[in-house]
Amino acid sequence: MFYDLDTHELLRTRTNPLRPEQVKRLRGARPAGPPPRPSIEPVRVQRRASNSGIIMVAGQKVALGRLHQHETVTVTVSDTTLAIELTDGDTKVVRRTTTQPVRSIKGQRPRIATSVS
């Protein structure tokens, strides 16, 4: 398990690469500490809208409209809603239809070449 050392929030999990008989032979093995506590507050993520004005958060596509194409928006993800803060100061609240966790905090950003060779 990988977790944030400051907040003890679980970031990601991986499968154990050791077989059970290898785990039994570990020297100095000790029981694990307290499990990481889940985040209480909503997760804030950034997404960049596609050329048709669509973003994807936690496996859910949200259409913002072509007016917002290529804009970077901030989304506050809670258990039941997605609150999208648009660049014009407006906030759009959408009901969440998936239960998938948020895997990526920062969305795509425009790639700009620094020099042309």
Short mmCIF file of C-alpha atoms in Angstrom, two decimals:
data_model
loop_
_atom_site.label_atom_id
_atom_site.label_comp_id
_atom_site.label_asym_id
_atom_site.label_seq_id
_atom_site.Cartn_x
_atom_site.Cartn_y
_atom_site.Cartn_z
CA MET A 1 0.00 0.00 0.00
CA PHE A 2 1.19 3.51 -0.76
CA TYR A 3 -0.15 6.32 1.38
CA ASP A 4 0.59 9.95 2.08
CA LEU A 5 2.94 10.19 5.08
CA ASP A 6 1.40 13.44 6.35
CA THR A 7 -2.30 12.61 6.17
CA HIS A 8 -2.16 8.77 6.10
CA GLU A 9 -4.55 8.85 3.15
CA LEU A 10 -4.43 5.76 0.93
CA LEU A 11 -3.09 6.67 -2.51
CA ARG A 12 -2.68 3.31 -4.29
CA THR A 13 -2.45 -0.42 -3.61
CA ARG A 14 -0.41 -3.13 -5.30
CA THR A 15 -0.59 -6.90 -5.07
CA ASN A 16 1.89 -8.66 -2.79
CA PRO A 17 4.73 -10.11 -4.93
CA LEU A 18 5.57 -12.75 -2.28
CA ARG A 19 4.00 -16.18 -2.08
CA PRO A 20 2.50 -17.21 1.32
CA GLU A 21 5.41 -19.58 2.11
CA GLN A 22 7.87 -16.75 1.45
CA VAL A 23 5.97 -14.45 3.81
CA LYS A 24 6.24 -17.04 6.61
CA ARG A 25 10.05 -17.12 6.24
CA LEU A 26 10.52 -13.35 6.55
CA ARG A 27 12.86 -12.47 9.41
CA GLY A 28 11.79 -9.69 11.77
CA ALA A 29 8.26 -9.46 10.34
CA ARG A 30 5.88 -7.53 12.55
CA PRO A 31 2.17 -6.79 12.34
CA ALA A 32 1.08 -3.80 10.30
CA GLY A 33 0.13 -0.51 11.92
CA PRO A 34 -3.32 1.01 11.83
CA PRO A 35 -4.91 1.00 8.40
CA PRO A 36 -4.89 4.30 6.49
CA ARG A 37 -8.04 6.30 7.06
CA PRO A 38 -10.15 7.26 4.06
CA SER A 39 -10.41 10.87 3.04
CA ILE A 40 -13.29 12.73 4.67
CA GLU A 41 -13.35 15.78 2.45
CA PRO A 42 -14.11 15.66 -1.29
CA VAL A 43 -11.24 15.15 -3.73
CA ARG A 44 -10.31 18.12 -5.97
CA VAL A 45 -9.06 17.23 -9.45
CA GLN A 46 -8.28 19.13 -12.64
CA ARG A 47 -9.39 18.11 -16.11
CA ARG A 48 -8.91 19.62 -19.55
CA ALA A 49 -12.00 19.56 -21.76
CA SER A 50 -11.69 17.92 -25.15
CA ASN A 51 -12.31 19.71 -28.44
CA SER A 52 -16.01 18.84 -28.06
CA GLY A 53 -16.16 20.08 -24.45
CA ILE A 54 -16.23 16.71 -22.66
CA ILE A 55 -14.31 15.75 -19.51
CA MET A 56 -13.99 12.36 -17.80
CA VAL A 57 -13.78 12.01 -14.03
CA ALA A 58 -13.80 8.64 -12.21
CA GLY A 59 -15.00 6.84 -15.34
CA GLN A 60 -17.92 9.25 -15.89
CA LYS A 61 -18.11 11.49 -18.95
CA VAL A 62 -19.55 14.96 -18.44
CA ALA A 63 -20.43 17.20 -21.38
CA LEU A 64 -19.70 20.86 -20.71
CA GLY A 65 -20.43 22.06 -24.23
CA ARG A 66 -18.24 23.32 -27.06
CA LEU A 67 -18.13 26.72 -25.39
CA HIS A 68 -15.70 25.21 -22.84
CA GLN A 69 -13.47 23.27 -25.26
CA HIS A 70 -9.78 23.03 -24.29
CA GLU A 71 -10.41 24.74 -20.93
CA THR A 72 -8.87 23.39 -17.74
CA VAL A 73 -11.57 23.04 -15.08
CA THR A 74 -11.45 22.07 -11.40
CA VAL A 75 -13.80 19.30 -10.28
CA THR A 76 -14.70 18.57 -6.66
CA VAL A 77 -15.57 14.86 -6.44
CA SER A 78 -17.74 13.69 -3.53
CA ASP A 79 -19.61 10.40 -3.01
CA THR A 80 -22.76 11.57 -4.79
CA THR A 81 -21.90 14.64 -6.91
CA LEU A 82 -19.33 16.22 -9.21
CA ALA A 83 -19.07 20.01 -8.76
CA ILE A 84 -17.34 21.50 -11.82
CA GLU A 85 -15.90 25.00 -11.42
CA LEU A 86 -15.90 26.58 -14.88
CA THR A 87 -13.50 29.33 -15.94
CA ASP A 88 -16.27 31.91 -16.23
CA GLY A 89 -16.93 31.62 -12.46
CA ASP A 90 -20.01 29.40 -12.79
CA THR A 91 -20.30 26.04 -11.00
CA LYS A 92 -22.05 23.07 -12.60
CA VAL A 93 -23.17 20.26 -10.25
CA VAL A 94 -23.73 16.82 -11.79
CA ARG A 95 -24.99 13.69 -10.02
CA ARG A 96 -22.34 11.00 -9.85
CA THR A 97 -23.29 7.77 -11.63
CA THR A 98 -20.15 5.68 -10.99
CA THR A 99 -18.53 4.32 -7.86
CA GLN A 100 -15.00 4.15 -9.28
CA PRO A 101 -12.30 5.94 -7.29
CA VAL A 102 -10.44 8.90 -8.73
CA ARG A 103 -7.17 7.64 -10.21
CA SER A 104 -5.69 10.85 -11.57
CA ILE A 105 -5.56 14.24 -9.89
CA LYS A 106 -4.16 16.29 -12.77
CA GLY A 107 -5.74 15.93 -16.18
CA GLN A 108 -4.12 16.50 -19.54
CA ARG A 109 -2.37 19.76 -20.15
CA PRO A 110 -1.38 21.24 -23.49
CA ARG A 111 2.06 20.08 -24.60
CA ILE A 112 4.09 22.99 -25.98
CA ALA A 113 7.42 22.48 -27.71
CA THR A 114 10.16 24.69 -26.25
CA SER A 115 12.25 24.72 -29.42
CA VAL A 116 11.99 23.45 -32.96
CA SER A 117 15.02 21.70 -34.38
#
